[in-house]
mmCIF file of C-alpha atoms in Angstrom:
data_model
loop_
_atom_site.group_PDB
_atom_site.id
_atom_site.type_symbol
_atom_site.label_atom_id
_atom_site.label_comp_id
_atom_site.label_asym_id
_atom_site.label_seq_id
_atom_site.Cartn_x
_atom_site.Cartn_y
_atom_site.Cartn_z
ATOM 1 C CA UNK A 20 -24.836 36.613 -10.429
ATOM 2 C CA UNK A 21 -28.589 36.443 -10.964
ATOM 3 C CA UNK A 22 -29.111 35.623 -7.259
ATOM 4 C CA UNK A 23 -27.252 38.790 -6.228
ATOM 5 C CA UNK A 24 -29.312 40.916 -8.624
ATOM 6 C CA UNK A 25 -32.605 39.432 -7.376
ATOM 7 C CA UNK A 26 -31.576 39.997 -3.754
ATOM 8 C CA UNK A 27 -30.683 43.607 -4.554
ATOM 9 C CA UNK A 28 -34.040 44.160 -6.269
ATOM 10 C CA UNK A 29 -35.917 42.625 -3.317
ATOM 11 C CA UNK A 30 -34.141 44.915 -0.829
ATOM 12 C CA UNK A 31 -34.859 47.873 -3.119
ATOM 13 C CA UNK A 32 -38.575 47.104 -3.380
ATOM 14 C CA UNK A 33 -39.040 46.579 0.353
ATOM 15 C CA UNK A 34 -37.238 49.828 1.186
ATOM 16 C CA UNK A 35 -38.855 52.010 -1.481
ATOM 17 C CA UNK A 36 -42.511 50.962 -1.494
ATOM 18 C CA UNK A 37 -45.237 50.420 1.032
ATOM 19 C CA UNK A 38 -45.607 46.699 0.287
ATOM 20 C CA UNK A 39 -46.953 45.001 3.462
ATOM 21 C CA UNK A 40 -44.854 41.969 4.478
ATOM 22 C CA UNK A 41 -47.814 40.306 6.190
ATOM 23 C CA UNK A 42 -51.589 40.601 5.855
ATOM 24 C CA UNK A 43 -54.447 39.612 8.133
ATOM 25 C CA UNK A 44 -56.193 36.402 7.065
ATOM 26 C CA UNK A 45 -59.414 38.327 6.453
ATOM 27 C CA UNK A 46 -57.650 40.839 4.198
ATOM 28 C CA UNK A 47 -58.387 40.248 0.520
ATOM 29 C CA UNK A 48 -57.962 42.546 -2.464
ATOM 30 C CA UNK A 49 -60.044 41.522 -5.518
ATOM 31 C CA UNK A 50 -57.976 40.803 -8.620
ATOM 32 C CA UNK A 51 -57.751 43.663 -11.094
ATOM 33 C CA UNK A 52 -55.451 43.998 -14.081
ATOM 34 C CA UNK A 53 -55.171 45.110 -17.692
ATOM 35 C CA UNK A 54 -53.386 43.375 -20.523
ATOM 36 C CA UNK A 55 -53.779 40.953 -23.382
ATOM 37 C CA UNK A 56 -56.185 38.028 -23.514
ATOM 38 C CA UNK A 57 -55.188 34.660 -24.922
ATOM 39 C CA UNK A 58 -57.899 33.538 -27.354
ATOM 40 C CA UNK A 59 -58.113 29.761 -27.271
ATOM 41 C CA UNK A 60 -57.529 27.549 -30.278
ATOM 42 C CA UNK A 61 -56.421 23.886 -30.381
ATOM 43 C CA UNK A 62 -53.039 24.785 -31.912
ATOM 44 C CA UNK A 63 -52.036 26.473 -28.641
ATOM 45 C CA UNK A 64 -51.286 23.056 -27.144
ATOM 46 C CA UNK A 65 -48.280 22.821 -29.462
ATOM 47 C CA UNK A 66 -46.690 25.987 -28.067
ATOM 48 C CA UNK A 67 -48.238 26.803 -24.686
ATOM 49 C CA UNK A 68 -47.519 24.709 -21.590
ATOM 50 C CA UNK A 69 -51.065 23.750 -20.660
ATOM 51 C CA UNK A 70 -53.159 20.660 -21.223
ATOM 52 C CA UNK A 71 -56.716 21.691 -20.406
ATOM 53 C CA UNK A 72 -59.098 22.519 -23.224
ATOM 54 C CA UNK A 73 -61.707 25.244 -23.595
ATOM 55 C CA UNK A 74 -64.872 24.834 -25.652
ATOM 56 C CA UNK A 75 -64.808 27.591 -28.274
ATOM 57 C CA UNK A 76 -68.540 27.194 -28.903
ATOM 58 C CA UNK A 77 -69.357 28.114 -25.292
ATOM 59 C CA UNK A 78 -68.862 31.189 -23.094
ATOM 60 C CA UNK A 79 -65.822 29.880 -21.215
ATOM 61 C CA UNK A 80 -62.831 31.529 -19.545
ATOM 62 C CA UNK A 81 -59.786 30.292 -17.653
ATOM 63 C CA UNK A 82 -57.231 31.869 -15.335
ATOM 64 C CA UNK A 83 -53.766 30.915 -14.086
ATOM 65 C CA UNK A 84 -54.079 32.494 -10.613
ATOM 66 C CA UNK A 85 -57.732 32.648 -9.596
ATOM 67 C CA UNK A 86 -59.788 29.628 -8.568
ATOM 68 C CA UNK A 87 -62.499 27.938 -10.583
ATOM 69 C CA UNK A 88 -65.956 29.605 -10.239
ATOM 70 C CA UNK A 89 -64.464 33.017 -9.368
ATOM 71 C CA UNK A 90 -66.487 35.699 -11.163
ATOM 72 C CA UNK A 91 -64.649 38.016 -13.541
ATOM 73 C CA UNK A 92 -65.774 41.066 -15.462
ATOM 74 C CA UNK A 93 -63.914 41.303 -18.774
ATOM 75 C CA UNK A 94 -64.112 44.619 -20.632
ATOM 76 C CA UNK A 95 -62.991 45.625 -24.097
ATOM 77 C CA UNK A 96 -61.884 49.271 -23.550
ATOM 78 C CA UNK A 97 -62.143 49.949 -27.286
ATOM 79 C CA UNK A 98 -65.948 49.694 -27.354
ATOM 80 C CA UNK A 99 -66.683 49.357 -23.590
ATOM 81 C CA UNK A 100 -68.463 46.057 -24.122
ATOM 82 C CA UNK A 101 -68.155 43.857 -21.058
ATOM 83 C CA UNK A 102 -69.162 40.431 -19.877
ATOM 84 C CA UNK A 103 -69.293 38.763 -16.454
ATOM 85 C CA UNK A 104 -68.467 35.062 -16.328
ATOM 86 C CA UNK A 105 -67.405 32.394 -13.868
ATOM 87 C CA UNK A 106 -63.964 30.903 -14.392
ATOM 88 C CA UNK A 107 -64.551 27.532 -16.035
ATOM 89 C CA UNK A 108 -61.203 26.080 -15.025
ATOM 90 C CA UNK A 109 -57.795 27.051 -13.705
ATOM 91 C CA UNK A 110 -55.256 26.795 -16.530
ATOM 92 C CA UNK A 111 -51.516 27.364 -16.699
ATOM 93 C CA UNK A 112 -50.552 29.592 -19.621
ATOM 94 C CA UNK A 113 -47.925 32.189 -20.478
ATOM 95 C CA UNK A 114 -47.698 34.839 -17.685
ATOM 96 C CA UNK A 115 -47.787 37.537 -20.375
ATOM 97 C CA UNK A 116 -51.549 37.052 -20.752
ATOM 98 C CA UNK A 117 -54.136 38.125 -18.171
ATOM 99 C CA UNK A 118 -56.853 35.621 -19.083
ATOM 100 C CA UNK A 119 -57.707 32.898 -21.596
ATOM 101 C CA UNK A 120 -61.023 33.177 -23.466
ATOM 102 C CA UNK A 121 -63.074 30.976 -25.753
ATOM 103 C CA UNK A 122 -63.580 32.247 -29.290
ATOM 104 C CA UNK A 123 -67.254 32.898 -28.478
ATOM 105 C CA UNK A 124 -66.329 35.274 -25.624
ATOM 106 C CA UNK A 125 -63.821 37.085 -27.854
ATOM 107 C CA UNK A 126 -66.512 37.498 -30.525
ATOM 108 C CA UNK A 127 -69.041 38.842 -27.993
ATOM 109 C CA UNK A 128 -66.557 41.483 -26.865
ATOM 110 C CA UNK A 129 -65.508 42.174 -30.474
ATOM 111 C CA UNK A 130 -61.834 41.937 -29.548
ATOM 112 C CA UNK A 131 -59.080 42.845 -31.970
ATOM 113 C CA UNK A 132 -57.668 39.429 -32.933
ATOM 114 C CA UNK A 133 -54.147 40.824 -33.349
ATOM 115 C CA UNK A 134 -54.093 42.893 -30.125
ATOM 116 C CA UNK A 135 -56.871 41.544 -27.832
ATOM 117 C CA UNK A 136 -56.484 44.062 -24.994
ATOM 118 C CA UNK A 137 -58.852 43.730 -22.014
ATOM 119 C CA UNK A 138 -59.509 44.984 -18.490
ATOM 120 C CA UNK A 139 -60.106 42.158 -15.991
ATOM 121 C CA UNK A 140 -61.819 42.735 -12.631
ATOM 122 C CA UNK A 141 -62.827 40.143 -10.051
ATOM 123 C CA UNK A 142 -66.416 40.466 -8.809
ATOM 124 C CA UNK A 143 -68.009 39.361 -5.549
ATOM 125 C CA UNK A 144 -69.879 36.075 -5.719
ATOM 126 C CA UNK A 145 -73.626 36.240 -6.128
ATOM 127 C CA UNK A 146 -75.903 33.221 -5.602
ATOM 128 C CA UNK A 147 -78.213 34.387 -8.379
ATOM 129 C CA UNK A 148 -75.330 35.098 -10.762
ATOM 130 C CA UNK A 149 -76.217 34.919 -14.452
ATOM 131 C CA UNK A 150 -73.662 35.512 -17.207
ATOM 132 C CA UNK A 151 -74.395 38.840 -18.808
ATOM 133 C CA UNK A 152 -73.090 41.049 -21.574
ATOM 134 C CA UNK A 153 -73.211 44.816 -21.150
ATOM 135 C CA UNK A 154 -72.796 47.753 -23.504
ATOM 136 C CA UNK A 155 -72.660 51.440 -22.719
ATOM 137 C CA UNK A 156 -75.518 53.810 -23.464
ATOM 138 C CA UNK A 157 -73.404 55.390 -26.180
ATOM 139 C CA UNK A 158 -73.012 51.986 -27.882
ATOM 140 C CA UNK A 159 -76.782 51.468 -27.885
ATOM 141 C CA UNK A 160 -77.256 54.958 -29.238
ATOM 142 C CA UNK A 161 -74.895 54.192 -32.119
ATOM 143 C CA UNK A 162 -77.019 51.203 -33.109
ATOM 144 C CA UNK A 163 -80.242 53.230 -33.049
ATOM 145 C CA UNK A 164 -78.724 55.937 -35.232
ATOM 146 C CA UNK A 165 -76.960 53.550 -37.580
ATOM 147 C CA UNK A 166 -78.825 54.539 -40.785
ATOM 148 C CA UNK A 167 -78.293 58.329 -40.708
ATOM 149 C CA UNK A 168 -74.649 57.934 -39.666
ATOM 150 C CA UNK A 169 -74.044 55.561 -42.583
ATOM 151 C CA UNK A 170 -75.646 58.062 -44.958
ATOM 152 C CA UNK A 171 -73.336 60.841 -43.756
ATOM 153 C CA UNK A 172 -70.299 58.613 -44.286
ATOM 154 C CA UNK A 173 -71.415 57.804 -47.860
ATOM 155 C CA UNK A 174 -72.028 61.436 -48.732
ATOM 156 C CA UNK A 175 -68.629 62.527 -47.435
ATOM 157 C CA UNK A 176 -66.559 59.495 -48.407
ATOM 158 C CA UNK A 177 -64.136 61.484 -50.550
ATOM 159 C CA UNK A 178 -63.594 64.079 -47.811
ATOM 160 C CA UNK A 179 -63.184 61.680 -44.892
ATOM 161 C CA UNK A 180 -61.139 59.023 -46.661
ATOM 162 C CA UNK A 181 -57.970 59.857 -44.734
ATOM 163 C CA UNK A 182 -59.727 59.841 -41.356
ATOM 164 C CA UNK A 183 -60.698 56.157 -41.815
ATOM 165 C CA UNK A 184 -57.058 55.069 -41.482
ATOM 166 C CA UNK A 185 -56.537 53.760 -37.962
ATOM 167 C CA UNK A 186 -53.286 54.340 -36.117
ATOM 168 C CA UNK A 187 -51.591 51.390 -34.439
ATOM 169 C CA UNK A 188 -52.248 51.282 -30.702
ATOM 170 C CA UNK A 189 -49.262 51.436 -28.374
ATOM 171 C CA UNK A 190 -48.859 49.725 -25.010
ATOM 172 C CA UNK A 191 -46.517 49.997 -22.006
ATOM 173 C CA UNK A 192 -45.657 47.522 -19.249
ATOM 174 C CA UNK A 193 -45.926 49.061 -15.762
ATOM 175 C CA UNK A 194 -43.123 47.842 -13.476
ATOM 176 C CA UNK A 195 -44.216 49.841 -10.426
ATOM 177 C CA UNK A 196 -44.684 53.193 -8.696
ATOM 178 C CA UNK A 197 -42.041 54.335 -6.171
ATOM 179 C CA UNK A 198 -41.270 57.196 -3.779
ATOM 180 C CA UNK A 199 -37.760 58.224 -4.835
ATOM 181 C CA UNK A 200 -36.686 59.375 -8.293
ATOM 182 C CA UNK A 201 -33.060 58.434 -7.577
ATOM 183 C CA UNK A 202 -34.001 54.929 -6.423
ATOM 184 C CA UNK A 203 -36.367 54.421 -9.369
ATOM 185 C CA UNK A 204 -33.589 55.329 -11.802
ATOM 186 C CA UNK A 205 -31.244 52.971 -9.953
ATOM 187 C CA UNK A 206 -33.741 50.121 -10.383
ATOM 188 C CA UNK A 207 -34.046 51.000 -14.078
ATOM 189 C CA UNK A 208 -30.265 50.715 -14.459
ATOM 190 C CA UNK A 209 -30.180 47.385 -12.588
ATOM 191 C CA UNK A 210 -32.883 45.872 -14.806
ATOM 192 C CA UNK A 211 -31.270 47.095 -18.020
ATOM 193 C CA UNK A 212 -27.936 45.480 -17.140
ATOM 194 C CA UNK A 213 -29.260 41.980 -17.702
ATOM 195 C CA UNK A 214 -32.428 40.565 -19.261
ATOM 196 C CA UNK A 215 -33.995 43.900 -20.291
ATOM 197 C CA UNK A 216 -32.608 45.810 -23.269
ATOM 198 C CA UNK A 217 -30.874 49.077 -22.455
ATOM 199 C CA UNK A 218 -33.118 52.080 -23.148
ATOM 200 C CA UNK A 219 -36.390 50.115 -23.114
ATOM 201 C CA UNK A 220 -37.519 51.480 -19.710
ATOM 202 C CA UNK A 221 -38.501 55.028 -18.731
ATOM 203 C CA UNK A 222 -39.177 56.883 -15.468
ATOM 204 C CA UNK A 223 -42.171 59.235 -15.308
ATOM 205 C CA UNK A 224 -42.976 61.655 -12.499
ATOM 206 C CA UNK A 225 -46.607 61.294 -11.392
ATOM 207 C CA UNK A 226 -46.490 63.749 -8.505
ATOM 208 C CA UNK A 227 -44.475 64.758 -5.482
ATOM 209 C CA UNK A 228 -42.484 61.722 -4.305
ATOM 210 C CA UNK A 229 -44.285 59.492 -6.822
ATOM 211 C CA UNK A 230 -42.435 58.028 -9.797
ATOM 212 C CA UNK A 231 -43.533 55.328 -12.229
ATOM 213 C CA UNK A 232 -41.129 52.906 -13.877
ATOM 214 C CA UNK A 233 -42.496 51.472 -17.111
ATOM 215 C CA UNK A 234 -41.469 50.353 -20.559
ATOM 216 C CA UNK A 235 -41.542 52.675 -23.523
ATOM 217 C CA UNK A 236 -44.760 52.466 -25.581
ATOM 218 C CA UNK A 237 -44.634 49.694 -28.197
ATOM 219 C CA UNK A 238 -47.101 48.649 -30.907
ATOM 220 C CA UNK A 239 -45.610 45.167 -31.439
ATOM 221 C CA UNK A 240 -47.011 42.406 -29.228
ATOM 222 C CA UNK A 241 -43.826 40.355 -29.750
ATOM 223 C CA UNK A 242 -41.652 43.225 -28.479
ATOM 224 C CA UNK A 243 -43.898 43.546 -25.418
ATOM 225 C CA UNK A 244 -43.729 39.780 -24.837
ATOM 226 C CA UNK A 245 -39.923 39.701 -24.935
ATOM 227 C CA UNK A 246 -39.702 42.645 -22.546
ATOM 228 C CA UNK A 247 -42.291 41.092 -20.210
ATOM 229 C CA UNK A 248 -40.389 37.801 -20.077
ATOM 230 C CA UNK A 249 -37.177 39.709 -19.337
ATOM 231 C CA UNK A 250 -38.827 41.411 -16.347
ATOM 232 C CA UNK A 251 -40.371 38.086 -15.333
ATOM 233 C CA UNK A 252 -36.880 36.600 -14.926
ATOM 234 C CA UNK A 253 -36.251 39.174 -12.184
ATOM 235 C CA UNK A 254 -39.341 37.979 -10.315
ATOM 236 C CA UNK A 255 -41.843 40.566 -11.598
ATOM 237 C CA UNK A 256 -45.183 38.762 -12.058
ATOM 238 C CA UNK A 257 -48.639 39.713 -13.326
ATOM 239 C CA UNK A 258 -47.532 43.200 -14.396
ATOM 240 C CA UNK A 259 -50.164 45.637 -15.619
ATOM 241 C CA UNK A 260 -50.095 46.658 -19.279
ATOM 242 C CA UNK A 261 -51.324 50.147 -20.140
ATOM 243 C CA UNK A 262 -52.927 51.123 -23.442
ATOM 244 C CA UNK A 263 -52.082 54.554 -24.863
ATOM 245 C CA UNK A 264 -54.687 56.607 -26.725
#
């Protein structure tokens, strides 16, 4: 039964998207994706299926697709802090995550420990490469003006008390973008017949003959994980995860 469904999905994807079946040897698209980072700790070896260790006291990263010494730029979209590092080692970990980081890297980027969302972009190799951390001009400006901003917050603490409450971020899993609305809805129905819960996917029109199939926005990382693994059983790998404002 699963074989028939996978075959149907494959035929659907080939007929509805412009996926090239073969590429020239010289053709290479740098890796780029968004999703959650896996922050390393020794207890992961009890649950995750990998055996290589990362030194949490050093600036180390690992990846399950890219080769060792590939250069990646990791960005925290919440504060726009970014860092460029070479992959320390290739590590197998849950396909839900886009990268594995040492605790020191996570601290440098000031990632949310509960929802460590990042943008990952592969960079071209540079012989004089040096690991670097970058912040936006606006971030630097905030530091310079820290004292007066703090004073304003103290003076208006009773007025702005409600505004300090942060809303939970929501995230969606992007399955793909297709040409036909009818075909996209058909794929949605196929996926929701098996490993994906009915009603968890939505179709959004992006433009003329352009339709995106994605999950509904969720704030629970466990819900997103379960949905991701359901899609993974159909052969969907390394899916992008989108953060909603």
